[in-house]
Each structure stands twice: as structure tokens, then as C-alpha cells.
Coordinates of C-alpha atoms in Angstrom, one line a residue:
M1 CA 24.6 59.7 83.6
S2 CA 27.2 60.3 86.3
S3 CA 26.8 63.6 88.3
E4 CA 30.5 63.5 89.5
A5 CA 32.4 66.8 88.7
P6 CA 35.3 66.3 86.4
P7 CA 38.8 65.8 88.3
S8 CA 40.8 69.0 88.9
L9 CA 44.2 69.8 90.2
I10 CA 42.7 70.6 93.5
T11 CA 41.3 67.1 94.0
L12 CA 44.7 65.6 93.4
P13 CA 46.6 64.0 96.3
P14 CA 49.5 66.3 97.5
K15 CA 52.2 63.9 96.3
V16 CA 50.8 63.8 92.8
L17 CA 50.4 67.5 92.6
Q18 CA 53.9 68.0 93.8
K19 CA 55.1 65.6 90.9
I20 CA 53.1 67.6 88.3
T21 CA 54.6 70.9 89.5
R22 CA 58.1 69.6 88.6
F23 CA 57.2 69.9 85.0
L24 CA 56.0 73.6 85.1
P25 CA 58.3 76.3 84.1
Q26 CA 59.2 79.1 86.4
Q27 CA 56.6 81.7 85.4
S28 CA 53.9 79.0 85.3
L29 CA 54.6 78.0 88.9
I30 CA 54.4 81.7 90.0
N31 CA 51.0 82.0 88.2
L32 CA 49.8 78.8 89.6
A33 CA 50.8 79.7 93.1
T34 CA 48.6 83.0 93.1
T35 CA 45.3 81.3 91.8
N36 CA 44.6 79.1 94.8
Y37 CA 45.9 78.7 98.4
E38 CA 45.9 75.0 97.7
F39 CA 48.6 75.5 95.0
Y40 CA 50.5 78.0 96.9
H41 CA 52.7 75.5 99.0
P42 CA 53.5 73.0 96.6
C43 CA 54.4 75.7 93.9
L44 CA 56.6 77.5 96.3
V45 CA 58.4 74.2 97.4
Q46 CA 59.3 73.6 93.6
L47 CA 60.0 77.2 92.9
Y48 CA 62.7 77.6 95.7
S49 CA 64.2 74.0 95.9
K50 CA 66.7 74.5 93.1
I51 CA 67.8 78.0 92.3
V52 CA 70.4 79.2 89.7
I53 CA 72.0 82.5 89.6
S54 CA 73.0 82.9 85.9
Q55 CA 74.9 85.5 83.9
F56 CA 72.8 84.4 80.8
A57 CA 69.1 84.1 80.4
P58 CA 67.5 80.7 79.9
L59 CA 66.0 79.9 76.4
R60 CA 62.2 79.6 76.8
L61 CA 59.7 77.9 74.6
R62 CA 58.2 80.5 72.0
E63 CA 54.7 78.9 72.3
T64 CA 52.6 76.8 74.9
K65 CA 49.6 76.2 72.9
V66 CA 48.2 72.8 72.3
S67 CA 49.2 72.9 68.6
H68 CA 52.9 73.3 69.7
R69 CA 52.9 70.3 72.1
R70 CA 55.5 68.5 70.0
E71 CA 57.9 71.2 70.9
V72 CA 57.2 71.0 74.7
D73 CA 60.5 70.5 76.5
F74 CA 60.6 70.5 80.3
Q75 CA 64.2 71.4 80.7
D76 CA 63.7 75.1 81.4
G77 CA 61.5 73.9 84.3
S78 CA 64.4 71.9 85.9
R79 CA 65.5 75.1 88.1
S80 CA 64.4 78.5 88.9
V81 CA 66.7 81.1 87.5
I82 CA 67.8 84.5 88.6
Y83 CA 68.9 86.3 85.5
G84 CA 68.9 89.8 84.0
F85 CA 67.2 90.8 80.7
E86 CA 66.3 88.3 78.1
N87 CA 67.7 90.3 75.2
S88 CA 70.0 92.9 76.9
L89 CA 72.8 94.1 74.6
K90 CA 74.3 96.2 77.3
E91 CA 76.2 94.2 80.0
E92 CA 76.1 96.9 82.8
L93 CA 72.2 97.0 82.6
N94 CA 72.1 93.2 82.8
M95 CA 74.2 93.1 85.8
K96 CA 72.1 95.6 87.6
M97 CA 68.8 93.5 86.9
I98 CA 70.6 90.5 88.3
H99 CA 71.4 92.3 91.3
A100 CA 68.0 93.7 91.7
R101 CA 66.3 90.3 91.4
L102 CA 68.8 88.7 93.9
L103 CA 67.9 91.5 96.4
V104 CA 64.2 90.5 95.8
L105 CA 65.0 86.9 96.6
I106 CA 66.9 87.7 99.7
Q107 CA 63.9 90.0 100.9
S108 CA 61.5 87.1 100.3
L109 CA 63.5 84.9 102.5
Q110 CA 63.6 87.5 105.2
V111 CA 59.9 88.2 105.0
N112 CA 58.9 84.4 105.1
P113 CA 61.5 82.5 106.8
D114 CA 59.8 79.2 105.9
L115 CA 61.1 79.5 102.4
I116 CA 64.6 79.0 103.7
G117 CA 63.8 75.4 104.4
Y118 CA 62.6 74.8 100.8
V119 CA 66.2 75.7 99.3
K120 CA 68.0 72.6 98.5
E121 CA 70.5 73.6 95.8
V122 CA 72.0 76.9 94.7
H123 CA 74.2 77.2 91.5
V124 CA 76.0 80.3 90.4
L125 CA 76.9 80.0 86.8
G126 CA 78.9 82.9 84.9
D127 CA 82.3 84.5 84.9
D128 CA 81.7 88.2 84.9
F129 CA 79.7 89.2 87.9
T130 CA 80.0 92.7 89.6
E131 CA 81.1 93.0 93.0
E132 CA 77.5 94.1 94.0
I133 CA 76.3 90.6 92.8
V134 CA 79.1 88.8 94.6
S135 CA 78.4 90.6 97.8
A136 CA 74.6 89.7 97.3
V137 CA 75.5 85.9 96.8
Q138 CA 77.4 86.1 100.2
D139 CA 74.3 87.6 101.8
L140 CA 72.2 84.8 100.4
A141 CA 74.5 82.2 101.7
N142 CA 74.3 83.8 105.0
K143 CA 70.6 83.3 105.1
L144 CA 70.5 79.7 104.2
S145 CA 71.0 76.8 106.6
H146 CA 70.0 73.3 105.6
L147 CA 70.9 72.7 101.9
E148 CA 72.8 70.2 100.1
T149 CA 74.5 72.2 97.4
F150 CA 75.8 75.7 97.0
Y151 CA 77.9 75.5 93.8
I152 CA 79.8 78.4 92.3
D153 CA 81.3 77.6 88.9
N154 CA 84.0 80.4 88.8
E155 CA 87.1 79.9 90.9
K156 CA 87.6 83.6 91.4
I157 CA 84.1 84.1 92.6
R158 CA 84.4 81.1 94.7
S159 CA 87.3 82.6 96.5
R160 CA 85.3 85.6 97.6
V161 CA 82.3 83.9 99.0
N162 CA 82.5 82.1 102.5
L163 CA 80.5 78.9 102.7
S164 CA 82.2 77.5 105.7
H165 CA 79.0 77.9 107.8
L166 CA 77.0 75.5 105.5
N167 CA 76.7 71.9 106.3
L168 CA 76.8 70.8 102.6
K169 CA 76.7 67.3 101.0
E170 CA 78.4 68.5 97.9
V171 CA 81.4 70.8 98.1
V172 CA 84.1 72.3 95.7
A173 CA 87.4 72.0 97.5
D174 CA 89.8 74.8 96.8
D175 CA 92.0 76.2 99.4
V176 CA 91.0 73.7 102.2
K177 CA 93.1 71.1 104.2
E178 CA 90.1 68.9 105.3
I179 CA 86.5 68.3 104.3
A180 CA 83.6 67.6 106.6
D181 CA 82.5 64.0 107.2
S182 CA 79.0 64.9 105.9
V183 CA 80.4 65.5 102.4
E184 CA 79.1 62.9 99.8
R185 CA 80.0 64.6 96.6
L186 CA 83.5 66.0 96.3
L187 CA 84.4 68.4 93.4
V188 CA 88.1 69.4 93.4
G189 CA 88.9 73.0 92.2
N190 CA 92.1 74.6 92.9
N191 CA 93.3 72.2 95.7
C192 CA 96.6 70.5 96.2
K193 CA 96.2 68.3 99.2
I194 CA 93.2 67.2 101.4
D195 CA 94.6 65.6 104.6
N196 CA 91.5 63.5 105.5
I197 CA 90.9 62.2 102.0
S198 CA 91.4 58.5 103.3
S199 CA 88.7 58.8 106.0
V200 CA 86.1 60.4 103.7
A201 CA 86.8 58.3 100.6
P202 CA 84.4 55.4 101.7
K203 CA 81.5 57.9 102.0
L204 CA 81.9 59.5 98.7
T205 CA 79.4 58.9 95.9
E206 CA 80.7 61.4 93.5
L207 CA 84.3 62.5 92.8
I208 CA 85.1 65.1 90.1
L209 CA 88.5 66.4 89.6
P210 CA 89.7 69.3 87.3
F211 CA 89.3 68.8 83.6
E212 CA 93.0 69.8 82.8
W213 CA 95.2 66.7 83.1
E214 CA 98.0 68.3 84.6
K215 CA 96.0 69.6 87.7
Y216 CA 94.0 66.2 87.6
W217 CA 97.2 64.1 88.0
K218 CA 99.0 66.4 90.4
W219 CA 96.1 66.0 92.8
V220 CA 96.0 62.2 92.2
R221 CA 99.7 61.9 93.0
N222 CA 99.4 64.1 96.1
N223 CA 96.3 62.7 97.5
V224 CA 95.4 59.1 96.2
F225 CA 98.7 57.2 95.2
P226 CA 100.7 57.7 98.4
S227 CA 98.2 55.9 100.6
K228 CA 96.6 54.0 97.7
V229 CA 93.2 55.5 98.7
F230 CA 90.3 53.1 97.7
F231 CA 86.9 54.6 96.7
P232 CA 84.4 51.6 97.2
N233 CA 81.1 53.7 96.7
L234 CA 81.5 56.0 93.8
Q235 CA 78.6 56.3 91.5
K236 CA 79.8 59.3 89.6
F237 CA 83.3 59.9 88.3
R238 CA 85.5 61.7 86.0
L239 CA 88.5 60.0 84.5
V240 CA 91.2 62.0 82.7
F241 CA 93.6 59.8 81.0
N242 CA 97.4 60.7 81.7
P243 CA 98.8 61.3 78.1
S244 CA 102.3 60.5 79.0
A245 CA 102.3 58.0 81.9
F246 CA 100.1 55.1 81.0
D247 CA 100.8 53.2 84.3
D248 CA 99.1 56.2 86.3
N249 CA 95.9 55.3 84.4
I250 CA 96.1 51.6 85.4
N251 CA 96.9 52.5 89.1
L252 CA 94.1 54.8 89.5
I253 CA 91.5 52.6 87.7
Q254 CA 92.3 49.9 90.2
L255 CA 91.5 52.0 93.1
L256 CA 87.8 52.3 92.2
Q257 CA 84.8 49.9 92.7
W258 CA 83.7 50.2 89.1
H259 CA 80.5 48.0 89.6
N260 CA 78.8 50.9 91.4
I261 CA 79.5 53.6 88.7
K262 CA 76.2 55.0 87.1
E263 CA 77.7 58.3 85.5
L264 CA 81.1 58.3 83.9
E265 CA 82.9 61.1 82.3
I266 CA 86.2 60.4 80.4
V267 CA 88.6 63.1 79.2
C268 CA 91.1 62.1 76.6
P269 CA 94.0 64.6 75.8
L270 CA 96.2 64.1 72.8
P271 CA 99.0 61.8 73.7
N272 CA 102.6 62.8 73.2
N273 CA 103.4 59.7 71.1
N274 CA 101.8 57.0 69.1
A275 CA 98.3 58.7 69.4
S276 CA 96.2 56.0 67.9
E277 CA 97.8 53.1 69.8
Y278 CA 97.9 55.1 73.2
I279 CA 94.2 56.1 73.0
F280 CA 93.2 52.5 72.3
D281 CA 95.2 51.3 75.3
C282 CA 93.6 54.0 77.6
F283 CA 90.0 53.1 76.6
D284 CA 90.8 49.4 76.8
A285 CA 92.0 49.8 80.4
V286 CA 88.6 50.7 81.6
P287 CA 86.8 47.6 82.9
S288 CA 84.4 46.0 80.4
Q289 CA 81.7 45.3 82.9
L290 CA 79.9 48.3 84.2
P291 CA 76.4 46.9 85.0
K292 CA 75.0 50.2 86.5
L293 CA 76.5 52.5 83.9
R294 CA 73.4 54.8 82.7
K295 CA 75.2 58.0 81.5
L296 CA 78.5 58.3 79.6
S297 CA 80.4 61.4 78.6
I298 CA 83.5 61.3 76.4
I299 CA 85.6 64.5 75.9
Q300 CA 88.6 65.3 73.9
G301 CA 91.0 66.9 76.5
S302 CA 92.9 68.8 73.9
I303 CA 92.9 69.7 70.4
F304 CA 93.6 66.9 67.8
P305 CA 94.9 69.0 65.1
T306 CA 94.1 66.9 61.9
H307 CA 91.3 65.0 60.4
E308 CA 93.3 61.8 60.3
I309 CA 94.0 61.9 64.0
N310 CA 90.3 62.7 64.7
E311 CA 88.9 60.0 62.7
S312 CA 91.2 57.4 64.3
Y313 CA 90.1 58.7 67.7
D314 CA 86.4 58.6 66.8
L315 CA 86.7 55.1 65.7
T316 CA 88.4 53.8 68.7
M317 CA 85.8 55.8 70.9
F318 CA 82.8 54.2 69.0
N319 CA 84.3 50.7 69.8
F320 CA 84.5 51.7 73.4
I321 CA 81.0 53.0 73.4
N322 CA 79.9 49.9 71.9
T323 CA 81.0 48.0 74.9
Y324 CA 78.6 49.7 77.3
I325 CA 75.8 50.9 75.0
E326 CA 73.4 48.3 76.1
T327 CA 72.9 49.8 79.5
L328 CA 73.1 53.5 78.5
S329 CA 70.3 55.9 78.4
Y330 CA 72.5 59.1 77.9
L331 CA 75.6 59.6 75.8
S332 CA 77.5 62.7 75.3
I333 CA 80.4 63.4 73.0
K334 CA 82.4 66.5 72.9
H335 CA 85.5 67.5 70.9
S336 CA 88.1 70.0 71.4
V337 CA 88.2 72.1 68.3
P338 CA 90.3 74.8 66.9
Q339 CA 88.5 78.0 67.8
L340 CA 88.5 79.3 64.2
G341 CA 88.2 75.9 62.6
N342 CA 90.3 74.6 59.7
F343 CA 92.1 71.2 59.6
S344 CA 95.1 71.1 57.4
D345 CA 93.5 68.0 55.8
G346 CA 89.9 69.3 56.1
F347 CA 89.0 68.2 52.5
E348 CA 85.4 67.6 51.3
G349 CA 85.9 63.8 51.2
N350 CA 87.2 63.7 54.7
Y351 CA 84.1 65.8 55.8
H352 CA 81.9 63.2 54.2
R353 CA 83.7 60.5 56.1
R354 CA 83.3 62.3 59.4
Y355 CA 79.8 63.1 58.8
E356 CA 78.8 59.5 58.1
L357 CA 80.5 58.4 61.4
Y358 CA 77.9 60.5 63.3
T359 CA 75.0 60.3 61.1
T360 CA 75.1 56.6 60.2
I361 CA 77.6 54.7 62.4
L362 CA 76.7 56.2 65.7
P363 CA 73.0 55.8 65.4
K364 CA 73.5 52.2 64.6
L365 CA 75.3 51.7 67.9
I366 CA 72.4 53.4 69.8
T367 CA 70.0 50.9 68.6
K368 CA 71.7 48.3 70.7
S369 CA 70.9 50.3 73.8
S370 CA 68.1 48.3 75.8
K371 CA 67.1 52.0 77.0
S372 CA 66.8 53.4 73.4
T373 CA 63.1 52.2 73.0
S374 CA 62.1 54.7 75.7
R375 CA 64.1 57.7 76.4
F376 CA 67.6 57.7 75.0
V377 CA 69.2 61.0 74.9
L378 CA 72.2 61.8 72.5
D379 CA 74.2 64.9 73.4
L380 CA 76.6 66.1 70.6
S381 CA 77.7 69.1 72.3
N382 CA 79.8 70.8 69.6
L383 CA 79.5 68.6 66.5
L384 CA 78.8 71.7 64.4
H385 CA 82.0 73.2 65.5
T386 CA 83.9 70.0 64.6
F387 CA 82.3 70.1 61.1
T388 CA 83.3 73.8 60.6
C389 CA 87.0 72.6 60.4
Y390 CA 86.2 71.4 56.8
E391 CA 86.7 74.4 54.8
Q392 CA 85.4 73.2 51.5
Y393 CA 82.1 72.1 52.8
M394 CA 81.4 75.3 54.9
N395 CA 81.7 77.0 51.7
T396 CA 78.8 74.9 50.5
V397 CA 76.8 75.7 53.7
M398 CA 77.4 79.4 53.4
W399 CA 76.8 79.9 49.7
N400 CA 74.8 76.8 48.4
G401 CA 73.1 75.7 51.6
C402 CA 69.4 76.6 52.7
K403 CA 67.5 78.8 50.3
C404 CA 64.5 79.7 52.4
E405 CA 63.3 83.3 52.7
Y406 CA 64.8 83.7 56.2
C407 CA 68.3 82.2 55.3
N408 CA 68.4 84.4 52.1
V409 CA 68.2 87.4 54.4
Y410 CA 70.5 86.4 57.3
L411 CA 73.2 84.4 55.5
E412 CA 73.4 87.4 53.2
K413 CA 74.4 89.5 56.2
V414 CA 76.8 86.9 57.5
D415 CA 78.2 86.7 54.0
H416 CA 78.8 90.5 53.8
F417 CA 80.3 90.4 57.4
L418 CA 82.8 87.8 56.1
F419 CA 84.2 89.9 53.4
Q420 CA 84.3 93.1 55.7
H421 CA 86.4 91.6 58.5
K422 CA 89.8 89.9 59.0
Y423 CA 90.9 87.5 61.7
F424 CA 94.1 87.4 63.7
D425 CA 96.4 84.5 62.8
E426 CA 98.4 83.5 65.9
E427 CA 101.1 81.9 63.8
S428 CA 102.0 84.8 61.7
Q429 CA 100.8 87.5 64.2
R430 CA 99.0 89.2 61.4
Y431 CA 95.4 89.9 60.4
K432 CA 94.3 87.9 57.5
D433 CA 91.4 87.3 55.3
M434 CA 88.6 85.1 56.9
N435 CA 87.0 82.2 55.0
A436 CA 83.6 80.5 55.8
S437 CA 85.3 78.1 58.2
H438 CA 86.7 80.7 60.4
L439 CA 83.4 82.5 60.7
L440 CA 81.2 79.6 61.1
A441 CA 83.5 78.0 63.6
A442 CA 83.2 81.3 65.7
I443 CA 79.5 81.1 65.5
A444 CA 79.4 77.5 66.3
S445 CA 81.7 78.1 69.4
Q446 CA 79.4 80.6 70.7
L447 CA 76.3 78.4 70.2
S448 CA 78.0 75.6 72.2
K449 CA 78.1 78.0 75.3
R450 CA 74.3 77.3 75.6
F451 CA 75.5 74.0 77.1
I452 CA 77.7 73.3 80.1
P453 CA 81.3 74.3 79.2
L454 CA 84.2 71.8 78.9
S455 CA 86.3 72.8 81.9
S456 CA 83.4 73.2 84.3
L457 CA 83.1 70.9 87.5
L458 CA 79.6 70.2 86.3
T459 CA 80.0 67.2 83.9
Q460 CA 78.3 66.8 80.6
T461 CA 76.2 64.1 82.2
S462 CA 74.4 66.9 84.1
Q463 CA 73.2 68.8 81.0
L464 CA 69.7 67.9 81.3
S465 CA 69.6 69.1 84.9
F466 CA 69.9 72.7 83.8
P467 CA 68.3 75.0 81.3
I468 CA 69.7 75.8 78.0
W469 CA 71.3 79.3 78.1
K470 CA 70.6 82.2 75.8
C471 CA 74.2 83.3 74.8
L472 CA 74.7 86.3 72.5
W473 CA 77.9 87.3 70.7
D474 CA 79.0 90.8 69.4
F475 CA 80.4 89.2 66.3
H476 CA 83.8 90.7 66.9
S477 CA 85.3 89.4 70.3
V478 CA 87.3 86.1 70.0
Q479 CA 88.2 84.2 73.3
N480 CA 92.0 84.2 74.0
S481 CA 92.8 86.1 70.8
N482 CA 92.6 89.6 69.1
R483 CA 89.1 90.7 67.9
F484 CA 87.9 90.6 64.2
K485 CA 89.1 93.6 62.6
C486 CA 86.5 95.7 60.7
L487 CA 87.5 97.0 57.1
N488 CA 86.4 100.1 55.2
K489 CA 86.0 98.0 52.1
L490 CA 85.3 94.3 51.1
T491 CA 88.4 92.1 51.0
V492 CA 87.6 91.1 47.6
D493 CA 88.0 94.9 46.5
E494 CA 91.5 94.8 47.6
G495 CA 94.5 94.2 45.4
E496 CA 96.2 90.8 45.0
Y497 CA 99.2 90.1 47.1
D498 CA 101.6 87.1 47.7
E499 CA 101.2 85.4 51.1
G500 CA 103.0 87.6 53.8
D501 CA 103.2 90.7 51.4
Q502 CA 99.8 92.0 52.0
P503 CA 99.8 95.3 54.1
D504 CA 97.9 95.4 57.4
A505 CA 94.4 96.9 57.0
E506 CA 93.7 100.2 58.5
E507 CA 91.7 99.9 61.6
V508 CA 88.1 101.4 61.3
A509 CA 85.4 101.9 63.8
I510 CA 83.5 98.8 64.9
C511 CA 80.7 98.1 62.5
D512 CA 77.0 97.8 63.5
V513 CA 77.0 94.0 63.4
N514 CA 76.4 93.0 67.0
K515 CA 74.5 90.8 69.4
D516 CA 71.1 91.9 67.8
L517 CA 72.0 90.1 64.5
F518 CA 73.5 87.2 66.3
S519 CA 70.2 86.6 68.0
R520 CA 68.7 85.9 64.5
I521 CA 71.5 83.5 63.3
P522 CA 70.7 80.4 65.3
K523 CA 67.6 79.9 63.3
A524 CA 69.5 80.0 60.1
I525 CA 72.2 77.7 61.2
S526 CA 69.6 75.3 62.6
H527 CA 68.4 74.6 59.0
Y528 CA 71.9 73.0 58.4
V529 CA 71.6 71.1 61.6
N530 CA 68.2 69.9 60.6
D531 CA 69.9 68.0 57.8
I532 CA 72.0 66.3 60.3
I533 CA 69.0 65.2 62.4
Q534 CA 67.3 63.9 59.3
E535 CA 70.3 61.8 58.4
I536 CA 70.5 60.4 61.9
L537 CA 66.8 59.6 61.9
N538 CA 67.1 58.2 58.3
L539 CA 64.4 60.9 57.2
H540 CA 66.6 62.4 54.6
R541 CA 65.0 61.8 51.2
G542 CA 67.8 63.3 49.1
N543 CA 67.6 65.8 46.3
A544 CA 65.2 64.7 43.6
E545 CA 66.5 67.3 41.3
A546 CA 70.1 66.0 41.7
R547 CA 72.2 64.8 38.6
F548 CA 72.9 61.1 38.6
D549 CA 76.6 61.8 39.5
E550 CA 75.6 63.9 42.4
Q551 CA 73.5 61.4 44.2
D552 CA 74.7 59.7 47.3
F553 CA 74.0 55.9 47.0
H554 CA 74.5 55.1 50.7
F555 CA 73.2 51.6 50.4
L556 CA 76.2 50.8 48.2
K557 CA 78.5 51.9 51.2
D558 CA 76.5 49.7 53.7
G559 CA 76.3 46.5 51.8
G560 CA 72.6 47.0 51.3
D561 CA 71.9 46.2 55.0
F562 CA 69.4 48.9 56.0
D563 CA 67.1 46.8 58.0
D564 CA 68.2 48.4 61.3
F565 CA 67.3 51.9 60.0
D566 CA 63.8 51.2 61.0
H567 CA 65.0 51.6 64.7
K568 CA 66.7 55.0 64.4
G569 CA 63.7 56.8 65.9
D570 CA 64.4 55.2 69.3
L571 CA 66.2 58.4 70.2
K572 CA 63.9 60.7 72.4
K573 CA 66.2 63.8 72.3
V574 CA 69.3 65.0 70.4
L575 CA 71.2 68.0 71.5
I576 CA 73.5 69.3 68.8
N577 CA 75.8 72.4 69.4
G578 CA 73.3 74.4 71.3
F579 CA 70.2 73.1 69.5
V580 CA 67.7 70.9 71.2
Y581 CA 65.6 68.4 69.2
N582 CA 62.7 66.4 70.4
I583 CA 62.0 63.2 68.5
D584 CA 59.0 60.8 68.5
S585 CA 56.7 59.0 66.1
E586 CA 53.4 59.6 64.4
L587 CA 50.5 57.2 65.2
N588 CA 51.5 55.5 61.8
G589 CA 55.1 55.0 63.0
T590 CA 56.7 57.8 61.0
H591 CA 59.3 59.6 63.0
F592 CA 59.2 63.3 63.3
Y593 CA 61.7 65.8 64.9
E594 CA 61.0 69.2 66.5
N595 CA 63.5 72.0 66.9
V596 CA 62.5 73.2 70.5
Y597 CA 63.9 76.7 70.6
D598 CA 65.2 78.1 67.3
E599 CA 62.6 77.1 64.4

């Protein structure tokens, strides 16, 4: 028998150990660094290389036992995060904790200057930081020297932090006239004109312009079109279609060397006229040969107000995806959705048509990817929010959905909230009774904040490079609208009135439904999302107790051709509206899925 000692981490070559540490979450890196001096340096290199200062805490795995290995997800180890409390219900305390942790980070850099050289990227994510935190961010920037990225997502915060002393490879251009020759990745914020864009364009590998089409095309017309600036080496690009001047789309497309593009984000606003034809022409204008394309993100740039327009858009988009799917390993689709749901034609039949598009047609497309046999990732960032626009089926989800013990408790609480609140209708400028679509849309909107937001200069193709965020909602505040109004009695107990005649409800004190309850809601909502995943993977066995007339005979719709369903398990990860699913196969080939954070 061999007397050799079993291999250990200490005996591994430094390069191998460094690669292993990339998979460790933040706390595990800290723990390992304190166990042995051999681990100290490689762990600190990983811990300090990519830092995020976040308004929200990252979602962490609940268990790390061997029995939970299917749920292991390395996304929360992608970066070290400076955040506040994990479950703080008071924003003031949360900000104080973020500030305190920032000061500790700055102190550690002062005590051990070697750590400064480890820092390669810093990201500041969030909109509501205090003056103390912004000042500390400036102090941190002053301590750093050789790093590639110092990204601040919020424009107002960017304007208060001076980064001019840093020689960055990635910059956000706001109020500047020129950018340094060292810049390789240009993100354009609140900027009108860069005087030296012609000279730096050949060096750029990434160009991300604003998400809003008006800002996008104003910058293009001021900077690109006058001198016909050509970008020969772009590998990552955001293309926002002009919804009113088709020739502008063509002219810009001709100024790129498309064969080098590896990551592409396309934003499609609602055209002014002939929406279906215009959208088709825009997608058709993109070159059909993109041999290096690996990541594709497609976003609705504005709200498409009816199911009919959305379905036409989806079909055109799927045809476009089909052109490039063979080389893709990552696909992201995101819609712009009415904040409180409800399509005027959101009938149950239309819901089923839309549902089938994303659970049957799209998975079939993905099977054509040459990358799908290993690690294809599907990101449907706000699909649940899209489905909440169909009121009839949201009633089914609310009152005839999951009947497990957990959902019986928390869906009942959501149900009670629904009948004790009203929403503000912008059109009539009055408070009205809420329906299931309104409330579930508001919940889905909050869950989607776990991911990179629509308007960020970080594209959707960067989603896996950041943790999933733990966003909480107070159940009352509504973005860009009035809060939900609490009532002193249930709406079903009020008298009956004709539309427009109902008197305004009296304002009462805010009820006790808050962030604490919302932290329990994702698990209940995920049980509905589980059904979507089962359909995508063809694991849904149907309802054995359903009457004959209630059964869905999908094979009749599909012409009986179900052979390719055996390959639906080629997906390795699916992200849906804030939920993350790992997907794999048993030894016998049976597919399984695991809800990473919310089950």
C-alpha cells in the first residue's frame, strides 16, 4: 500500500489554488485566509480584486452541506460586496452599516498598502446613498492607483466623485470633452460630445450608450455621423433602434466591424407607425453573420401596450434569435411592462399563447445552439412581470394556485392585503380597487430588481458577473406613482357604485404589512415559477385528477413531433424574474432543477 499522504490544498500549485479560490464566496475566503499563511495571499488577491459597494445585500445560499450540492451556485462569489444589514427594515441603520464597512476597507488599505495593488475593479451600485457614504467612496478612490474599472451606476453620485486621477481602462463619460488614450471600454452617460472620439474609436473594444433612444441617437448624431467614425474592434455593443428614422439604424450598423462582436445588446422601442413591419425591418438590418457572438440580450425599450403587439414582437424576435442561436451560450430577454400589469386584451387565451411561446417555442430554439450541451444560460429577467398583465390567469394564480402549507399561509396574507388597499389610477387620477394583476405585477416588479436594471450602463449580458441582490419592498410604495392606499375596511364590504361614482376612500394609518412580510413572499411566488421551469424542461406531468375537458393536449398543437423535447435539459441555468435555477441530469438521464435561493 502506498504511504503517500492524501493531496491537500497546501500541496497544490499556486495557479491551481488561485483558480479554486474564484469559486469561494466572500466569507469562505476570509475563513480560509485565516487558517494558514499559505492561503493568506491567494485568498486576499481574490477578496480584493473585484469589490462592489451595494445598497442591497447579496442573496446567499441557505445551506452549504454536501446534501445541498445541487443548489451550489458560484454567482455570489463573483465579487466581494460591501453592504449593510442582510434584513434591515430601517434604511438609516442600513446606510450606517455600509459606511462603517467602507471605513474598515479604507483602513485595511492604509495598514497594508500591498492590498491596493490587488484591487482591479470597483462598482458602486444603488441610488440612495448618504453624503457620508459618497464621501467615503471618494476617499476610497483617492487611495487606489492601478485599477481597470471604477464604475458608479447612479449619475448623480458619479457627478460627486472625482476619478480623474485614475488611469482607467473602462470609463463612464459624463461631463467630459475628451477621454484618455488608455480607455478600451467606453460607457456613455450624460454626455453630448467627445472631441477625440475619432482617435480613440479604433482602440475601443466596448461601447455602451444610454438605454433611452432619444439620448442614444442624440449622441450618435453629435459624435459618430458627422465624421463617419468607424469602430473596427468592438467586441461588446449596445444597439438601440431608432423608432422613427430607419435610415439612422442602417447608417450606424454600417460603421461597425460586426465580425468581432462577442456580446450584443439590442434595445427595441415601440415604433411610431406600422410597429410589426418596422420591428421586423430593424432586426433584419443586423448582419446575419456574427461568428463570434456568444452573448445576446434583447430588450423592449418602451411599453408595448397590448398582447397583440407583444406577441407580434416576440415572434419577430424569436426569428431573429434563430439566426444566431448556434453560437450563443447566453440569451437574455427583457420586456418593458406596465408597472401594475393589465393588458387591455389580456384574456386567458392570449395568456396561454404567450406562455407557450416561452415554455415550448423558445426552448426548441435553444436546442439548436452548439453551446447548449454544456452551459447554456437563459435569462428571462422579468417574464413573471410580463405574465401578470393577464388578469384572468393571475386570479387563478392567486386563488387556485399552489395549495402547499407555506402558500396557504402567505398567499392568504397577500389576498387580505389585496382587499384592504387601493391603487392610484393615473388616467382617472383617482384611487381604485386593486385586482390580482395589479398586486402580483407590483411584486414581480420588485423581484426583478434582484437583477441588473433596464436603464443601467451595465448590460444584461453582465448578469452572471454580479451577485443576485436581496431587494425588499414595503408593500406600499410604487415607483413614479402614488403609494397604495390603506383602507379601514375590505373593498368587498363597500357599497356598489358605477364606474367614476365611487367616493374616495378615507386615508388611514399605514398598515403593518411591510418588508418583513415581503421577505417571505418570494418562496410562495417561486412555486408558480417552478411550473414555468417544469414546462421549459418538459417535466410537467399535468394534473392526473383533471377532467377530460380540462386537460391540455399539447401534442395536438405540435403535430405530434415531440422528439426534440429530449434535449430540453441542455440548459444549465435559467434566471426568471429574480429567481435562479440550476439545471442538470441524474445519472439515469432524468433532468432536475433546483431553485437556488428561494425554495
